[in-house]
Structures are given as C-alpha cells and as structure tokens.
Coordinates of N, CA, C and O in Angstrom, one line a residue:
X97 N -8.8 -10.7 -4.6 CA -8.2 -9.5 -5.1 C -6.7 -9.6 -4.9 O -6.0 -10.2 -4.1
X98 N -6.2 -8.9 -6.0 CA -4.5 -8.3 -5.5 C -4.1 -7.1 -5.2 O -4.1 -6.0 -5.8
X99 N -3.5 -7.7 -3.5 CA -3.9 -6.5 -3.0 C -1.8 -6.2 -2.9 O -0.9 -7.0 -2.9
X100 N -1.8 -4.4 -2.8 CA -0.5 -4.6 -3.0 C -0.1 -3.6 -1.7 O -0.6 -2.5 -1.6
X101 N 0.7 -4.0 -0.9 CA 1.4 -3.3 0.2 C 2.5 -2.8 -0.2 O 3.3 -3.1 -1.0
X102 N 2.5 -1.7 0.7 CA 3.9 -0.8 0.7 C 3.7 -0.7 2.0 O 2.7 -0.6 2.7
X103 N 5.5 -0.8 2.5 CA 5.4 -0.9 3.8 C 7.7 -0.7 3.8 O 8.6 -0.4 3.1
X104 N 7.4 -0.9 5.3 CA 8.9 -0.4 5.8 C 10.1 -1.8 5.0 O 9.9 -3.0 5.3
X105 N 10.7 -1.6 4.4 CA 12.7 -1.7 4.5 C 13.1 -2.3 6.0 O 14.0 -3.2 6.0
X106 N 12.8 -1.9 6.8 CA 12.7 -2.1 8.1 C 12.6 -2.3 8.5 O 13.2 -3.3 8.3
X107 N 11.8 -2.6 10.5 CA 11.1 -3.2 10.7 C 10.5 -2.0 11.9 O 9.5 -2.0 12.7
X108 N 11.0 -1.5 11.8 CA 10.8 0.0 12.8 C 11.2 -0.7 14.4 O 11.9 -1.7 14.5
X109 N 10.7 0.0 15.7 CA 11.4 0.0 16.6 C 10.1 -0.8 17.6 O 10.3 -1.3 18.8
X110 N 8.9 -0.9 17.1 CA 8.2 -1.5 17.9 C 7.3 -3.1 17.2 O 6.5 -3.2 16.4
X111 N 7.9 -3.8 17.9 CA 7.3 -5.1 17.2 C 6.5 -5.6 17.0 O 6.5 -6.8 16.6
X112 N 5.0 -4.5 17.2 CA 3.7 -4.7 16.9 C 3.7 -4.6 15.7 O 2.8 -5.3 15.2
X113 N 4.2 -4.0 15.0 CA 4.3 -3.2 13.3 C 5.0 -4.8 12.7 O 4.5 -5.3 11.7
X114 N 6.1 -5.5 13.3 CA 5.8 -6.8 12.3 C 4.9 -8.0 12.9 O 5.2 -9.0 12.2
X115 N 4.3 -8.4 13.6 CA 3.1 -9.0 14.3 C 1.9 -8.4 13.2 O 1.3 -9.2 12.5
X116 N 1.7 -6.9 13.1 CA 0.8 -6.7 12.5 C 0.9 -6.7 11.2 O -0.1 -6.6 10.5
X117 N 2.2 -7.0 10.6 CA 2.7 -7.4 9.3 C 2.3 -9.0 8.5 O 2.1 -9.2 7.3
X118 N 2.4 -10.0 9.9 CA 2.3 -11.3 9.7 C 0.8 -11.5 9.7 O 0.3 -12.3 9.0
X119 N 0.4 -10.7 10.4 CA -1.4 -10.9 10.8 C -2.2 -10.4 9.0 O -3.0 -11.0 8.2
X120 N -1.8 -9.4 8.8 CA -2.2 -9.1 7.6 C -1.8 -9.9 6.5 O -2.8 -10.1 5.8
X121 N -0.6 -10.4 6.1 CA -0.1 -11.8 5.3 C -1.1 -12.9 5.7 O -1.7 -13.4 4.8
X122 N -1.3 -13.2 6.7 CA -1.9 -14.6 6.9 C -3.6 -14.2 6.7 O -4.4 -15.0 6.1
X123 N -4.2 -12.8 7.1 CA -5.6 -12.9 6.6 C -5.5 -12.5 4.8 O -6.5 -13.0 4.2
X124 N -5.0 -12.1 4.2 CA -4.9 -12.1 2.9 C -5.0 -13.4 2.0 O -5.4 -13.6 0.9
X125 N -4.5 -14.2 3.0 CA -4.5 -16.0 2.4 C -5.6 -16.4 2.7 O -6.2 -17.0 1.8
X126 N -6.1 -16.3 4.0 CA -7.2 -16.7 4.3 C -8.7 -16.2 3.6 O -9.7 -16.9 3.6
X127 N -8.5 -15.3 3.0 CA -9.8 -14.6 2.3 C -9.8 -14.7 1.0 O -10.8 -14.6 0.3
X128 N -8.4 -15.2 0.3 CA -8.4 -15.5 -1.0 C -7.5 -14.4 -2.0 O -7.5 -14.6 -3.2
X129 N -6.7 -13.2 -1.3 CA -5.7 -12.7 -1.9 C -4.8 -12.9 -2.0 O -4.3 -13.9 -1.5
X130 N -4.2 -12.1 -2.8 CA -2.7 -12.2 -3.1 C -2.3 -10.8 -3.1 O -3.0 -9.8 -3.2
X131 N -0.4 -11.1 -2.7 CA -0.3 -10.1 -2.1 C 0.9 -9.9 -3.5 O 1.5 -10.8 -4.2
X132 N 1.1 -7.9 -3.6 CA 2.0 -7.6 -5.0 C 2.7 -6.3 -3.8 O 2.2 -5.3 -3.4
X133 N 3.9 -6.7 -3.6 CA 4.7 -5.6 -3.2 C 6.0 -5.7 -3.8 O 6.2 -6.2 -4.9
X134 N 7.0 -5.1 -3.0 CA 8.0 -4.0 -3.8 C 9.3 -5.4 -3.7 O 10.5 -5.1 -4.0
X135 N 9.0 -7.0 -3.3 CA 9.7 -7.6 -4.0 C 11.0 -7.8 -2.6 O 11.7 -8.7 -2.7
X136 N 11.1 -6.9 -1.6 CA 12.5 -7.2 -0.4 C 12.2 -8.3 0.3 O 11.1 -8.8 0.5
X137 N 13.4 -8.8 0.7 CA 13.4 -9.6 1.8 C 13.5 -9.3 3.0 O 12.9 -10.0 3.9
X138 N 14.2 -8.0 3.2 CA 14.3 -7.2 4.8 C 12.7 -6.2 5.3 O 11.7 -5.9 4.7
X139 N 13.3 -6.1 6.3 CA 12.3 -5.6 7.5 C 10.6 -6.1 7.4 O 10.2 -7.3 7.6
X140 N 9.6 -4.9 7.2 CA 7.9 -5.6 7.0 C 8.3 -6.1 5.7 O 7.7 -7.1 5.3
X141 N 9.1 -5.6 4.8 CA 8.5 -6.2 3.7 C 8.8 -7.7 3.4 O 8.1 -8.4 2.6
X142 N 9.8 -8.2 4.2 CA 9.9 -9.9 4.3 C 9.2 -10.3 4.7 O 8.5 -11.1 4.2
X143 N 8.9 -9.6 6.1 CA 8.0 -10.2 7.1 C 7.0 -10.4 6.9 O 6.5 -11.2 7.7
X144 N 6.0 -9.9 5.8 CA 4.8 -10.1 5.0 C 4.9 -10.6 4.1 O 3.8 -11.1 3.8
X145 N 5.8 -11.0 3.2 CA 5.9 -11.6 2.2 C 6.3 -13.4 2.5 O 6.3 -14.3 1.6
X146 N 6.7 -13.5 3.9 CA 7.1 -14.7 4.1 C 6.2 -15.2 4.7 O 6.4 -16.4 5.0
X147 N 4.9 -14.3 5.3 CA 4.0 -14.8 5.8 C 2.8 -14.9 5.1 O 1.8 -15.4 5.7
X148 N 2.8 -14.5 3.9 CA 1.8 -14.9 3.1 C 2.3 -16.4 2.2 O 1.5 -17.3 1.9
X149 N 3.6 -16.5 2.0 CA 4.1 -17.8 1.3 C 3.5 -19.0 2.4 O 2.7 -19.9 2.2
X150 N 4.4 -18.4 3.8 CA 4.4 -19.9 4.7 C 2.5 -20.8 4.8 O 2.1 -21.9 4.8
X151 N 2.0 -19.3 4.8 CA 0.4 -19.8 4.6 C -0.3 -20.2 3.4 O -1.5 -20.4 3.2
X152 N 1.0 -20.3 2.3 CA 0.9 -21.3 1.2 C 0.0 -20.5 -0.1 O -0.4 -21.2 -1.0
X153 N -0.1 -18.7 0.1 CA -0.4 -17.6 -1.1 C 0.6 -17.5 -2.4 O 1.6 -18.2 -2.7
X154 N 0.2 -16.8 -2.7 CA 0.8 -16.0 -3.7 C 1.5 -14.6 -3.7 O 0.8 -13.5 -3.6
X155 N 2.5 -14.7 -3.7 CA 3.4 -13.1 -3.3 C 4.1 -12.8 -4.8 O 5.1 -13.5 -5.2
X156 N 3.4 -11.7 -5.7 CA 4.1 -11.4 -6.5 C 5.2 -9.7 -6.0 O 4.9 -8.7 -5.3
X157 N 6.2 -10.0 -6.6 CA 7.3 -9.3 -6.0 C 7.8 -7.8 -7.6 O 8.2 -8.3 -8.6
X158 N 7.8 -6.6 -7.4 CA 8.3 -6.1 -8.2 C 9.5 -5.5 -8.0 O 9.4 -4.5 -7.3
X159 N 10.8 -5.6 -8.4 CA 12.2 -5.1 -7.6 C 13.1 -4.5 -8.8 O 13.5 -5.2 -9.7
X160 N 13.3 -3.1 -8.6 CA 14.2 -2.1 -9.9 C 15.4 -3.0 -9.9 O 15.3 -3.8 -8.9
X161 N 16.5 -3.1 -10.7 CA 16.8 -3.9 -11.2 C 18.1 -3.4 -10.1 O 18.5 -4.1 -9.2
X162 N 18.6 -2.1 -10.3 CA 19.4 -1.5 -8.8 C 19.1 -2.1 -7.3 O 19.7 -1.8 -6.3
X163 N 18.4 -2.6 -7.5 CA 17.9 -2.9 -6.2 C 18.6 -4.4 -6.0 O 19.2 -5.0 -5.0
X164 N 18.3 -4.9 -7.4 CA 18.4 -6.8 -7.2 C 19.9 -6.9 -7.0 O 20.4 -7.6 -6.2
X165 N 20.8 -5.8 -7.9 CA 22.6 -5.8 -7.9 C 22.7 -5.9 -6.2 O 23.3 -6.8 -5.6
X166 N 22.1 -5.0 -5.7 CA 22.6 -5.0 -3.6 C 21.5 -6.3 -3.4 O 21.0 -6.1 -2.3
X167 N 21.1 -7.2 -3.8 CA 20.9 -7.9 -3.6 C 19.7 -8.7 -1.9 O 19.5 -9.7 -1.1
X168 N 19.1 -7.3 -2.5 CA 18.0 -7.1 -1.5 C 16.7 -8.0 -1.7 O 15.9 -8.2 -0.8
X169 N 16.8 -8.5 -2.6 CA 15.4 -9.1 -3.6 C 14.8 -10.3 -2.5 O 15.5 -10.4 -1.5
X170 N 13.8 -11.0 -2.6 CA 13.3 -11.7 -1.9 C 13.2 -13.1 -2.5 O 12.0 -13.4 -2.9
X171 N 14.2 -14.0 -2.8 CA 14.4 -15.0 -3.8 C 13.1 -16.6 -3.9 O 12.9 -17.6 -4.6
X172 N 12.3 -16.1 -2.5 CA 11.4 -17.3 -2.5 C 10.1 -17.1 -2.6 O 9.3 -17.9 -2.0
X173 N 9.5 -15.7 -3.6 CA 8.5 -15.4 -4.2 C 8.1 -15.8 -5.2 O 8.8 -16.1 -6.2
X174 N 6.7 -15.8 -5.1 CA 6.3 -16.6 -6.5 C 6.2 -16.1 -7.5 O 5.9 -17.0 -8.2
X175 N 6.3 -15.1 -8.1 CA 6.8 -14.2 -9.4 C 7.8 -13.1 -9.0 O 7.4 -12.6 -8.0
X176 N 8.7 -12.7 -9.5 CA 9.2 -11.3 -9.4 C 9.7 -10.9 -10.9 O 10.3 -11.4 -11.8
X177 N 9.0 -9.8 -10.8 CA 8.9 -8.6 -11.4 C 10.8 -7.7 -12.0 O 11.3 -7.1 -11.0
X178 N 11.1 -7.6 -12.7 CA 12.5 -6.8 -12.5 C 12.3 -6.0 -13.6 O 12.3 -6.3 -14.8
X179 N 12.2 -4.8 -12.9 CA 11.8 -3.1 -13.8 C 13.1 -2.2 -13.7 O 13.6 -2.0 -12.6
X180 N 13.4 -1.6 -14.7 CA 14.3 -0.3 -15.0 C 14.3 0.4 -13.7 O 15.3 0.8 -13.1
X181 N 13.6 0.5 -13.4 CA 13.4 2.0 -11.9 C 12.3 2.1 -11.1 O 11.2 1.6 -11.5
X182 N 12.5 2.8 -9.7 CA 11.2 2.6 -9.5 C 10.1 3.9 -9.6 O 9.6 4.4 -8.6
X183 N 9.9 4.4 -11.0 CA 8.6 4.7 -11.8 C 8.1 3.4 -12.1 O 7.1 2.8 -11.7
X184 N 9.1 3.0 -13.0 CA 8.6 1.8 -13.3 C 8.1 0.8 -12.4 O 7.2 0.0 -12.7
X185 N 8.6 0.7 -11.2 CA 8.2 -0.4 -10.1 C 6.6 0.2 -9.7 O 5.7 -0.6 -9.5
X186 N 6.5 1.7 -9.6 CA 5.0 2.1 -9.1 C 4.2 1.7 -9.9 O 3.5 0.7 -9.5
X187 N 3.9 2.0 -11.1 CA 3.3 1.6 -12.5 C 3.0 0.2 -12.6 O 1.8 -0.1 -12.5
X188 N 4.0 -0.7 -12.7 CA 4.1 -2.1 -12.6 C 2.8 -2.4 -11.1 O 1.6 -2.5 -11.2
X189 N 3.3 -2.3 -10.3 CA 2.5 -2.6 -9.4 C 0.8 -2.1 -9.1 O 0.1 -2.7 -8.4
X190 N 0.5 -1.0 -9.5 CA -0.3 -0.2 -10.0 C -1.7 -0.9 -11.1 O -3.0 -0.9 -10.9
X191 N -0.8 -1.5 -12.2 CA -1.5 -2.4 -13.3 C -1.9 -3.5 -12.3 O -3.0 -3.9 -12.3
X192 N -0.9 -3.9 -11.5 CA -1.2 -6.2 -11.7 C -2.0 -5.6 -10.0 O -2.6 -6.6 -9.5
X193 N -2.2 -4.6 -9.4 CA -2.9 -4.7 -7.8 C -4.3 -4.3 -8.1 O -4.7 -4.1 -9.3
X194 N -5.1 -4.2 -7.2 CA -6.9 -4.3 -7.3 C -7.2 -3.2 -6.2 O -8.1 -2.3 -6.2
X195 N -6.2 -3.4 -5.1 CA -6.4 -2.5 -4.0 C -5.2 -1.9 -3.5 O -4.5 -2.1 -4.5
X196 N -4.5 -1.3 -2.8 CA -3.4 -0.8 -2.2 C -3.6 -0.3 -0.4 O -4.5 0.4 0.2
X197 N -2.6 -0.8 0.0 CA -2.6 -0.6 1.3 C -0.8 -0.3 1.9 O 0.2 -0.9 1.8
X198 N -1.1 0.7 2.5 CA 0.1 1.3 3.5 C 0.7 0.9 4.6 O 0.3 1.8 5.3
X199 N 1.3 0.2 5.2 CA 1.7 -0.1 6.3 C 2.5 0.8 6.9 O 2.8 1.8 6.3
X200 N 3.1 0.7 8.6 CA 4.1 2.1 8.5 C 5.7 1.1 8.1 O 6.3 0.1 8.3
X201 N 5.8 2.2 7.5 CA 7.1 2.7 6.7 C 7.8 4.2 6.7 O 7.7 5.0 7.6
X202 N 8.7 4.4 5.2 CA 9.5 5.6 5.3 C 8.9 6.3 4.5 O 7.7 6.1 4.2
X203 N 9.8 7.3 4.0 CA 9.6 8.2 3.0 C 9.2 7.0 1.4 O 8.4 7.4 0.5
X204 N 9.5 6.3 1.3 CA 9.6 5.3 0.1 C 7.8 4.7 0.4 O 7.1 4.1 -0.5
X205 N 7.3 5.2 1.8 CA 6.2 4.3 1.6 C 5.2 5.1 1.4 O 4.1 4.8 1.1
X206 N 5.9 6.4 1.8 CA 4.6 7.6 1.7 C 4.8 8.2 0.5 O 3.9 9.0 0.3
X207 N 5.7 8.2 -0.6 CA 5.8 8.3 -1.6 C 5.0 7.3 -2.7 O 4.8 7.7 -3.8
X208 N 4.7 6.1 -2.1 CA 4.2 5.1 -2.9 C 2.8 5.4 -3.2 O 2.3 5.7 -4.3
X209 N 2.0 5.3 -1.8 CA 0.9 5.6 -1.4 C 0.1 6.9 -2.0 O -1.0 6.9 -2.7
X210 N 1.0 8.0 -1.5 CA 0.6 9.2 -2.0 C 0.0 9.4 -4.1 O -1.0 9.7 -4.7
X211 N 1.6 8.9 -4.5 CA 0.6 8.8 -5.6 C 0.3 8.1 -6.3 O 0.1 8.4 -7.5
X212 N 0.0 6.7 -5.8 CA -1.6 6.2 -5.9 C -2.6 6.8 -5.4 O -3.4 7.0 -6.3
X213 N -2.8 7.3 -4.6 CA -3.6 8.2 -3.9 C -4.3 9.1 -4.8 O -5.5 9.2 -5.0
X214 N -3.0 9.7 -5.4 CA -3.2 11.4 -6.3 C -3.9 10.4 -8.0 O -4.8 10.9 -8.6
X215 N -3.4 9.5 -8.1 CA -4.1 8.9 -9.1 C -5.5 8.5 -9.2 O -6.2 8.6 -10.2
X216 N -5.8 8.0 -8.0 CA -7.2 8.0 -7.5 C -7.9 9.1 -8.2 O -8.6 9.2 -9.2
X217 N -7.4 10.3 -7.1 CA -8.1 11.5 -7.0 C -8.2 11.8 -8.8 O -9.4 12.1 -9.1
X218 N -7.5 11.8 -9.7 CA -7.5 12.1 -10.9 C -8.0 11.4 -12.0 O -8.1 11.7 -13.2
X219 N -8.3 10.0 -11.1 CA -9.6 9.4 -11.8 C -8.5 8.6 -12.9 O -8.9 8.6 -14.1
X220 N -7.5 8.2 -12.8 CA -6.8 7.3 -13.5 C -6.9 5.7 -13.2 O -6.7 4.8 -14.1
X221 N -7.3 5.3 -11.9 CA -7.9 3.9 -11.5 C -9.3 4.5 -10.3 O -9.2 5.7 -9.8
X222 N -10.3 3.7 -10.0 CA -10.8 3.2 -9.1 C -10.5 2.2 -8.0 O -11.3 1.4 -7.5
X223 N -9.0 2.5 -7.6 CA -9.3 1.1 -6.7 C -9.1 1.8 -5.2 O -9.0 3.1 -5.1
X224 N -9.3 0.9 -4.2 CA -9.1 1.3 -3.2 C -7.6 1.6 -2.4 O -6.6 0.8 -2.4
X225 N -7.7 2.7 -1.9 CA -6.2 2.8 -0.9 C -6.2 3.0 0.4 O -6.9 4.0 0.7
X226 N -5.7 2.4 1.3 CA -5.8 2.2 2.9 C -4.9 2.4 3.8 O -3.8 1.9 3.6
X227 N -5.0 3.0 4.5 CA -3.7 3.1 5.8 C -3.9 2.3 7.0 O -4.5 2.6 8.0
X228 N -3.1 0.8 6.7 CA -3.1 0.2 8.4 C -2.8 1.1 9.5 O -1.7 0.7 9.7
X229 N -2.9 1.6 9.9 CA -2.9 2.7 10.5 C -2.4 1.8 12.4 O -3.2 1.7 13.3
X230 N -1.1 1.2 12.4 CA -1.0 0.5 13.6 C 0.0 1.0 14.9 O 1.2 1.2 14.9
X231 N -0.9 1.2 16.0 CA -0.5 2.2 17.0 C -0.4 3.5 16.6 O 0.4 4.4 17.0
X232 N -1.2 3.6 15.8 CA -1.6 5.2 15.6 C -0.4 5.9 15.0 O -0.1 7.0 15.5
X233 N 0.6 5.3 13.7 CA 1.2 5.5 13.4 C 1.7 6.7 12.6 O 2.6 7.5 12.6
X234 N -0.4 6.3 11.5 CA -0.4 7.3 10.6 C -1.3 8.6 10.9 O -1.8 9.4 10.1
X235 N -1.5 8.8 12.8 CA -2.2 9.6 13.3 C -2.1 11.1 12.8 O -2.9 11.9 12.3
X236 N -0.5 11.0 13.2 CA 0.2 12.6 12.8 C -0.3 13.2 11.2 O -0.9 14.2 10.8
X237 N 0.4 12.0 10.3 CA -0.4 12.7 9.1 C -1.6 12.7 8.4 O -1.9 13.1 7.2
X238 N -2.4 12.1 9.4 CA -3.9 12.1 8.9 C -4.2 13.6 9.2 O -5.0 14.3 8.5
X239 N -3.4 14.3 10.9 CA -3.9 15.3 11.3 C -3.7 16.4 10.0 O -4.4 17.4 10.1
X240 N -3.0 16.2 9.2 CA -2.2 17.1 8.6 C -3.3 16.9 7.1 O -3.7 17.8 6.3
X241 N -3.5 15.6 7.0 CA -4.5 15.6 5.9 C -5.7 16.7 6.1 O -5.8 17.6 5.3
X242 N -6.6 16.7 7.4 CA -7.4 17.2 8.1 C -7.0 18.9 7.6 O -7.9 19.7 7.4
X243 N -5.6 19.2 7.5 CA -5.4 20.4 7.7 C -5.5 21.1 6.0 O -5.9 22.2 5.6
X244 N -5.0 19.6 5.2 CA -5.4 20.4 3.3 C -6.5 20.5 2.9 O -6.8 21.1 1.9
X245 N -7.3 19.5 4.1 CA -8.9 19.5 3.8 C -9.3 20.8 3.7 O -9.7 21.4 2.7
X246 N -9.3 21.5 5.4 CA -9.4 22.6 6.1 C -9.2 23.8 5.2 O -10.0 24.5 4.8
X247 N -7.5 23.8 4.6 CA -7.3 25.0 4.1 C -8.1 25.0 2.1 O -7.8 25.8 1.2
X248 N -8.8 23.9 2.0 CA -9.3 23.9 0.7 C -8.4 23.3 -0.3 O -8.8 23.2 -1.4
X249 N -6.9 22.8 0.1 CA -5.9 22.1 -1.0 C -6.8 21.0 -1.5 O -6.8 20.9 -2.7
X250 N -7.6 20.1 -0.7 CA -8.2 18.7 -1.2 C -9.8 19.2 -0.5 O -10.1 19.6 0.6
X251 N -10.4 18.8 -1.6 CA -11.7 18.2 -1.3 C -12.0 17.4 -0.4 O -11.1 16.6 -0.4
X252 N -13.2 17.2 0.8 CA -13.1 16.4 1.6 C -13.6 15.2 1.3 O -13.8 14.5 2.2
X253 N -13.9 14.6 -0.2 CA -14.4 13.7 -0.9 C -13.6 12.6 -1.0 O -13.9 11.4 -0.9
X254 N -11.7 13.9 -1.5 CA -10.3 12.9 -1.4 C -9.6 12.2 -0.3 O -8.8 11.3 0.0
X255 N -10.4 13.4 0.4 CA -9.4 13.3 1.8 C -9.8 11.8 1.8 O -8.9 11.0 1.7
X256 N -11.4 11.2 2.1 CA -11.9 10.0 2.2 C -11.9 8.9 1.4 O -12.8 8.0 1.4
X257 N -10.9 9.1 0.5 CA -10.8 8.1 -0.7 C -10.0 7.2 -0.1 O -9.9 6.1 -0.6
X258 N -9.5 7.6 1.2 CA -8.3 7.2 2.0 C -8.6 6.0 2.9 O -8.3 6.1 4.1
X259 N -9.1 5.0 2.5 CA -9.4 3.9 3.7 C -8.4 4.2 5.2 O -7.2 4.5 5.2
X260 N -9.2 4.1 6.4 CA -8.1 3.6 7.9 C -8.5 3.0 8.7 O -9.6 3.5 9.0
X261 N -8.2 2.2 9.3 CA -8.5 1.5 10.0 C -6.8 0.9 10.9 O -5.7 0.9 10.3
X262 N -7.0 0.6 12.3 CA -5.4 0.1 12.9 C -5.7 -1.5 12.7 O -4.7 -2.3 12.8
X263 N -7.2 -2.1 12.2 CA -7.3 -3.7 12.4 C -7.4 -3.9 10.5 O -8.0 -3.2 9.7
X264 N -6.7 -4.8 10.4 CA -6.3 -5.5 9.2 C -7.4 -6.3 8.6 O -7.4 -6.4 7.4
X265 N -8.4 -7.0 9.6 CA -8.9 -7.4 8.9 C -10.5 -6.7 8.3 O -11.3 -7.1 7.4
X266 N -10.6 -5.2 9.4 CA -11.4 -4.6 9.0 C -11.1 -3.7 7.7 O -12.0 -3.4 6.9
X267 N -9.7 -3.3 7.6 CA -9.2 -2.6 6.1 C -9.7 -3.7 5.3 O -10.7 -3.4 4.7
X268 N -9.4 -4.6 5.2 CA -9.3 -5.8 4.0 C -10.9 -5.5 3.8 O -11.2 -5.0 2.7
X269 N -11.9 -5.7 4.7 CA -13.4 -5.6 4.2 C -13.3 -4.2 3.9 O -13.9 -4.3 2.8
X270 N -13.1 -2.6 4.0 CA -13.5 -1.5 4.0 C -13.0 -1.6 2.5 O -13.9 -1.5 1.6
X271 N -11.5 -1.7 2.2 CA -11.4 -2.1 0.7 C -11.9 -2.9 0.0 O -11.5 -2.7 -1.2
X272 N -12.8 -4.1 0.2 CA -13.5 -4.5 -0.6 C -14.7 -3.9 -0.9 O -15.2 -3.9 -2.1
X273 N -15.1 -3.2 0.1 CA -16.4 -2.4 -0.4 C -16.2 -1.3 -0.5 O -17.0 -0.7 0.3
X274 N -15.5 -0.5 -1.3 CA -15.0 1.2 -1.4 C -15.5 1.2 -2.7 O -15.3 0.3 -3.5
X275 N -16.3 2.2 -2.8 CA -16.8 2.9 -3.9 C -15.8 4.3 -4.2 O -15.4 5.1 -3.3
X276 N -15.5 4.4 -5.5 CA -14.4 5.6 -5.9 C -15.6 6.7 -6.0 O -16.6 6.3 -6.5
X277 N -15.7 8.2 -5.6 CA -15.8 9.5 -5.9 C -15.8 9.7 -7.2 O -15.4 8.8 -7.9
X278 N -16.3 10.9 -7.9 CA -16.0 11.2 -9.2 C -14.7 11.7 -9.3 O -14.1 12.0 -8.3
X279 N -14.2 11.7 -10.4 CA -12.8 12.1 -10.7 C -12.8 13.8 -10.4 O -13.7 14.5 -10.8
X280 N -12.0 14.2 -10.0 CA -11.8 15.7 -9.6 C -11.9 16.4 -11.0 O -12.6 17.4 -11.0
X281 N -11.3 16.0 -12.2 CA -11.5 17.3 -12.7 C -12.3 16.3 -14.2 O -11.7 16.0 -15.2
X282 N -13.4 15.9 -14.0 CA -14.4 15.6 -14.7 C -15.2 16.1 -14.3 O -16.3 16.0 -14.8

C-alpha cells in the first residue's frame, strides 16, 4: 500500500513522537509500503521520510511550490511532487495514497486529516484513516470527537471510520483491514 502521513513541521517537545516517527518509517519498509507525505525535510516529517529511505523504501514527496522557494523540500526523496498550493498538495496526495495516517502535529496536520476524513464520510474514497495516537496525544480530541458523536453532529459509524491505535504497527494492520461504512448521504 501507499500509505500517506501527515505529521509535525516539527518535532514537538517529547522525543518519543520522533522514535515513534522512525519506528513507523522503518515498519512501512518492512511490510512492503511506501510512504506519500507533504515532501519536508524538518521535524517528523524528515524524520520519517529519512527513515523510510535509510531502510532502502520509497518516499514519494508532494511540496506547494511556496514551500520549495523557503526551501524546506526534502531533496533525497524518491519522487517529489511540486503543486500550485496546498489544495492541490491534499488532492495530489489523496489520488497517489491507499491509506492515510496522522501523526502528532499542528494545525496543518489536523487540517489534512480532517478532510480526508470528511471525504471518507462523503463517500468520495474508501480508504482508511488513522490516528497514531502516541502518548496519548490525540486523547483530547478524540474526547471531543465523542462529544459530536454525543450531540448527533456525526454518526457514530464516522466517528469509527477513524482508525487509533498509540502502536504503529498495529495501525498499519487495522488499516489494512478497514472496511468503509456506507456513504452518509447515499
């Protein structure tokens, strides 16, 4: 499969989040993926992307073209992608991925996720989407998912469209075997 991460710019403040960055790069090689992210060289998004190369994968990279001028891009990936904007970067990555997975990140990553997510729900792909969920990162807003369930915003059908798991290599199998819901408004 190609599976595509969205993840931190960053590296955030606890160094389990890139340990758990490298561990997920290197079982992705090992099971026979490839990995399609947003194309950086800084924070998780290097740190997975250079650990899926060192283990001798395939890292296709998609980077708005704004992006490559500040010169953020990740120059020792095996394809990169260079799109107008990032609509275009979601879309792009969207087509060429099979599964999608969250790491923690920022606002950029919960933007990514989400609508993939909402695409799900609307029955525009079948694939799977997952929250590494590491040191309980994405606790807070799962609680909050729980709460649109609760007040009737989402079906509790979508709510579970939502792979989680905090171990990487059990996401990798929950996404292989995810069955999509019917589309909400079919």
């Amino acid at each position: 499969m190609k599976i595509a991460v969205f993840c931190g710019s960053g590296s955030g403040v606890n160094p389990i989040f890139a340990e758990e960055a490298r561990r997920l790069g290197a079982l992705l090689v090992q099971q026979g993926h490839e990995l399609i992210y947003g194309g950086g060289k800084t924070g998780l998004m290097g740190v997975i992307a250079d650990s899926v190369l060192e283990a001798g994968g395939k890292v296709s990279g998609v980077m708005p073209v704004a992006l490559i001028d500040k010169e953020v891009q990740h120059t020792g990936v095996t394809e990169l992608f260079i799109v107008a904007d990032m609509h275009e970067r979601k879309a792009k990555m969207a087509e060429l991925a099979d599964a999608f997975i969250a790491m923690p990140g920022g606002i950029g990553t919960l933007e990514e996720i989400f609508e993939i997510w909402t695409w799900g729900q609307l029955g525009y792909h079948h694939k799977a989407c997952g929250f590494l969920n590491v040191e309980g990162y994405y606790d807070q807003l799962l609680g909050f998912i729980g709460t649109v369930v609760d007040q009737q915003f989402m079906k509790p059908e979508y709510a579970r469209m939502m792979q989680v798991s905090a171990d990487p290599s059990e996401l990798l199998n929950m996404l292989q075997h995810y069955e999509a819901p019917k589309a909400k408004w079919s």
